[in-house]
Amino acid sequence: MAGDDAVDIEAMRSLLLEERESLLRASAATAEDRAPVELDQQAVGRLSRLDAIQVRAMAEASETRRQGRLHRIDAALKRIDDGSYGECMECGESIPPRRLEIDPTVAVCVPCAG
C-alpha cells in the first residue's frame, strides 16, 4: 500500500488478477477429480470406489469455494473499473486501506459487516 490512508488501486488490481489466474489454474488442474465416479464394480473395487467418491466430494467442495472467491474477485475488479473500489457498498464510507490489504475483495466496512 502506498500510505496509511490511501489505497493503491493498481496494486490491488494486480493482486486480484494474479489470484484470479491462480484459482483458474487450480480449477483446471482438479477438473478430473470432480469427474463422476465409475460405478462398475468390475473396473474398481468397492473401497477404491468409496475413496474416489470421497476425493470427488472434497474436490467439489474446494471448487465451490474457488468459484465463490472468483465471484468476489470479479466483483472487486468491477468496482475498480467503475471507480467505487474502497467504498462500502452499504453506507458509502471509505473502507480502511488495512482492511482492503487483508482482503482486497471486501465490499463493506467493519461496522456494516458486523
PDB file of C-alpha atoms in Angstrom:
ATOM      1  CA  MET A   1       0.000   0.000   0.000  1.00  0.00           C
ATOM      2  CA  ALA A   2       1.227   3.473  -0.800  1.00  0.00           C
ATOM      3  CA  GLY A   3       0.363   5.018   2.536  1.00  0.00           C
ATOM      4  CA  ASP A   4      -1.710   4.585   5.652  1.00  0.00           C
ATOM      5  CA  ASP A   5      -4.704   6.474   4.243  1.00  0.00           C
ATOM      6  CA  ALA A   6      -4.597   5.631   0.533  1.00  0.00           C
ATOM      7  CA  VAL A   7      -5.411   2.515  -1.443  1.00  0.00           C
ATOM      8  CA  ASP A   8      -3.019   1.669  -4.272  1.00  0.00           C
ATOM      9  CA  ILE A   9      -5.699   0.709  -6.803  1.00  0.00           C
ATOM     10  CA  GLU A  10      -3.269  -0.654  -9.398  1.00  0.00           C
ATOM     11  CA  ALA A  11      -1.531  -2.813  -6.792  1.00  0.00           C
ATOM     12  CA  MET A  12      -4.933  -4.167  -5.740  1.00  0.00           C
ATOM     13  CA  ARG A  13      -5.866  -4.837  -9.372  1.00  0.00           C
ATOM     14  CA  SER A  14      -2.597  -6.750  -9.863  1.00  0.00           C
ATOM     15  CA  LEU A  15      -3.146  -8.821  -6.713  1.00  0.00           C
ATOM     16  CA  LEU A  16      -6.711  -9.624  -7.717  1.00  0.00           C
ATOM     17  CA  LEU A  17      -5.753 -10.603 -11.272  1.00  0.00           C
ATOM     18  CA  GLU A  18      -2.903 -12.776 -10.013  1.00  0.00           C
ATOM     19  CA  GLU A  19      -5.158 -14.570  -7.537  1.00  0.00           C
ATOM     20  CA  ARG A  20      -7.841 -14.976 -10.222  1.00  0.00           C
ATOM     21  CA  GLU A  21      -5.382 -16.665 -12.577  1.00  0.00           C
ATOM     22  CA  SER A  22      -4.132 -18.928  -9.795  1.00  0.00           C
ATOM     23  CA  LEU A  23      -7.691 -20.002  -8.956  1.00  0.00           C
ATOM     24  CA  LEU A  24      -8.486 -20.699 -12.606  1.00  0.00           C
ATOM     25  CA  ARG A  25      -5.346 -22.839 -12.925  1.00  0.00           C
ATOM     26  CA  ALA A  26      -6.261 -24.765  -9.769  1.00  0.00           C
ATOM     27  CA  SER A  27      -9.765 -25.300 -11.086  1.00  0.00           C
ATOM     28  CA  ALA A  28      -8.460 -26.692 -14.372  1.00  0.00           C
ATOM     29  CA  ALA A  29      -5.933 -28.892 -12.593  1.00  0.00           C
ATOM     30  CA  THR A  30      -8.591 -30.520 -10.406  1.00  0.00           C
ATOM     31  CA  ALA A  31     -11.260 -30.996 -13.087  1.00  0.00           C
ATOM     32  CA  GLU A  32     -10.525 -34.722 -13.307  1.00  0.00           C
ATOM     33  CA  ASP A  33     -11.005 -35.125  -9.538  1.00  0.00           C
ATOM     34  CA  ARG A  34     -14.527 -33.721  -9.903  1.00  0.00           C
ATOM     35  CA  ALA A  35     -15.494 -36.157 -12.683  1.00  0.00           C
ATOM     36  CA  PRO A  36     -18.240 -38.706 -11.949  1.00  0.00           C
ATOM     37  CA  VAL A  37     -17.043 -41.876 -10.238  1.00  0.00           C
ATOM     38  CA  GLU A  38     -17.303 -45.092 -12.262  1.00  0.00           C
ATOM     39  CA  LEU A  39     -19.863 -47.402 -10.643  1.00  0.00           C
ATOM     40  CA  ASP A  40     -18.758 -50.557 -12.462  1.00  0.00           C
ATOM     41  CA  GLN A  41     -17.736 -52.945  -9.669  1.00  0.00           C
ATOM     42  CA  GLN A  42     -15.679 -54.986 -12.131  1.00  0.00           C
ATOM     43  CA  ALA A  43     -13.499 -51.980 -13.008  1.00  0.00           C
ATOM     44  CA  VAL A  44     -12.973 -50.625  -9.497  1.00  0.00           C
ATOM     45  CA  GLY A  45     -13.175 -52.323  -6.128  1.00  0.00           C
ATOM     46  CA  ARG A  46     -15.710 -51.166  -3.520  1.00  0.00           C
ATOM     47  CA  LEU A  47     -13.171 -49.454  -1.243  1.00  0.00           C
ATOM     48  CA  SER A  48     -11.416 -47.786  -4.155  1.00  0.00           C
ATOM     49  CA  ARG A  49     -14.773 -46.528  -5.384  1.00  0.00           C
ATOM     50  CA  LEU A  50     -15.601 -45.142  -1.921  1.00  0.00           C
ATOM     51  CA  ASP A  51     -12.216 -43.424  -1.828  1.00  0.00           C
ATOM     52  CA  ALA A  52     -12.871 -41.968  -5.278  1.00  0.00           C
ATOM     53  CA  ILE A  53     -16.292 -40.713  -4.156  1.00  0.00           C
ATOM     54  CA  GLN A  54     -14.697 -39.043  -1.131  1.00  0.00           C
ATOM     55  CA  VAL A  55     -11.973 -37.427  -3.282  1.00  0.00           C
ATOM     56  CA  ARG A  56     -14.673 -36.179  -5.667  1.00  0.00           C
ATOM     57  CA  ALA A  57     -16.725 -34.694  -2.812  1.00  0.00           C
ATOM     58  CA  MET A  58     -13.691 -32.883  -1.433  1.00  0.00           C
ATOM     59  CA  ALA A  59     -12.746 -31.630  -4.909  1.00  0.00           C
ATOM     60  CA  GLU A  60     -16.290 -30.357  -5.470  1.00  0.00           C
ATOM     61  CA  ALA A  61     -16.265 -28.545  -2.110  1.00  0.00           C
ATOM     62  CA  SER A  62     -12.926 -26.929  -2.991  1.00  0.00           C
ATOM     63  CA  GLU A  63     -14.283 -25.914  -6.386  1.00  0.00           C
ATOM     64  CA  THR A  64     -17.346 -24.341  -4.770  1.00  0.00           C
ATOM     65  CA  ARG A  65     -15.070 -22.259  -2.526  1.00  0.00           C
ATOM     66  CA  ARG A  66     -12.888 -21.344  -5.526  1.00  0.00           C
ATOM     67  CA  GLN A  67     -15.915 -20.245  -7.556  1.00  0.00           C
ATOM     68  CA  GLY A  68     -17.138 -18.096  -4.654  1.00  0.00           C
ATOM     69  CA  ARG A  69     -13.740 -16.441  -4.376  1.00  0.00           C
ATOM     70  CA  LEU A  70     -13.629 -15.901  -8.160  1.00  0.00           C
ATOM     71  CA  HIS A  71     -17.036 -14.229  -7.950  1.00  0.00           C
ATOM     72  CA  ARG A  72     -15.777 -11.890  -5.192  1.00  0.00           C
ATOM     73  CA  ILE A  73     -12.613 -11.128  -7.191  1.00  0.00           C
ATOM     74  CA  ASP A  74     -14.624 -10.333 -10.330  1.00  0.00           C
ATOM     75  CA  ALA A  75     -16.903  -8.051  -8.295  1.00  0.00           C
ATOM     76  CA  ALA A  76     -13.870  -6.240  -6.831  1.00  0.00           C
ATOM     77  CA  LEU A  77     -12.362  -5.797 -10.306  1.00  0.00           C
ATOM     78  CA  LYS A  78     -15.671  -4.367 -11.499  1.00  0.00           C
ATOM     79  CA  ARG A  79     -15.639  -1.891  -8.582  1.00  0.00           C
ATOM     80  CA  ILE A  80     -12.095  -0.890  -9.564  1.00  0.00           C
ATOM     81  CA  ASP A  81     -13.237  -0.322 -13.150  1.00  0.00           C
ATOM     82  CA  ASP A  82     -16.279   1.736 -12.156  1.00  0.00           C
ATOM     83  CA  GLY A  83     -14.371   3.799  -9.568  1.00  0.00           C
ATOM     84  CA  SER A  84     -16.208   2.568  -6.479  1.00  0.00           C
ATOM     85  CA  TYR A  85     -13.437   0.307  -5.137  1.00  0.00           C
ATOM     86  CA  GLY A  86     -12.707   1.039  -1.494  1.00  0.00           C
ATOM     87  CA  GLU A  87     -16.186   2.440  -0.804  1.00  0.00           C
ATOM     88  CA  CYS A  88     -18.543   0.477   1.435  1.00  0.00           C
ATOM     89  CA  MET A  89     -21.421  -0.906  -0.629  1.00  0.00           C
ATOM     90  CA  GLU A  90     -23.762  -0.452   2.349  1.00  0.00           C
ATOM     91  CA  CYS A  91     -23.057   3.021   3.742  1.00  0.00           C
ATOM     92  CA  GLY A  92     -20.772   4.591   1.111  1.00  0.00           C
ATOM     93  CA  GLU A  93     -17.983   5.358   3.592  1.00  0.00           C
ATOM     94  CA  SER A  94     -14.363   4.529   2.775  1.00  0.00           C
ATOM     95  CA  ILE A  95     -13.167   1.068   3.683  1.00  0.00           C
ATOM     96  CA  PRO A  96      -9.899   1.351   5.637  1.00  0.00           C
ATOM     97  CA  PRO A  97      -6.894   0.513   3.426  1.00  0.00           C
ATOM     98  CA  ARG A  98      -5.660  -2.013   6.002  1.00  0.00           C
ATOM     99  CA  ARG A  99      -8.940  -3.946   5.642  1.00  0.00           C
ATOM    100  CA  LEU A 100      -8.520  -3.989   1.854  1.00  0.00           C
ATOM    101  CA  GLU A 101      -4.910  -5.062   2.302  1.00  0.00           C
ATOM    102  CA  ILE A 102      -6.062  -8.082   4.305  1.00  0.00           C
ATOM    103  CA  ASP A 103      -8.786  -8.986   1.787  1.00  0.00           C
ATOM    104  CA  PRO A 104      -8.822  -7.000  -1.469  1.00  0.00           C
ATOM    105  CA  THR A 105     -12.298  -8.362  -2.291  1.00  0.00           C
ATOM    106  CA  VAL A 106     -14.002  -6.913   0.787  1.00  0.00           C
ATOM    107  CA  ALA A 107     -17.026  -4.790  -0.178  1.00  0.00           C
ATOM    108  CA  VAL A 108     -18.190  -3.380   3.162  1.00  0.00           C
ATOM    109  CA  CYS A 109     -16.647  -1.533   6.093  1.00  0.00           C
ATOM    110  CA  VAL A 110     -16.315  -3.150   9.511  1.00  0.00           C
ATOM    111  CA  PRO A 111     -19.434  -1.552  11.055  1.00  0.00           C
ATOM    112  CA  CYS A 112     -21.603  -2.676   8.112  1.00  0.00           C
ATOM    113  CA  ALA A 113     -20.054  -6.158   8.144  1.00  0.00           C
ATOM    114  CA  GLY A 114     -20.901  -6.594  11.820  1.00  0.00           C
TER     115      GLY A 114
END
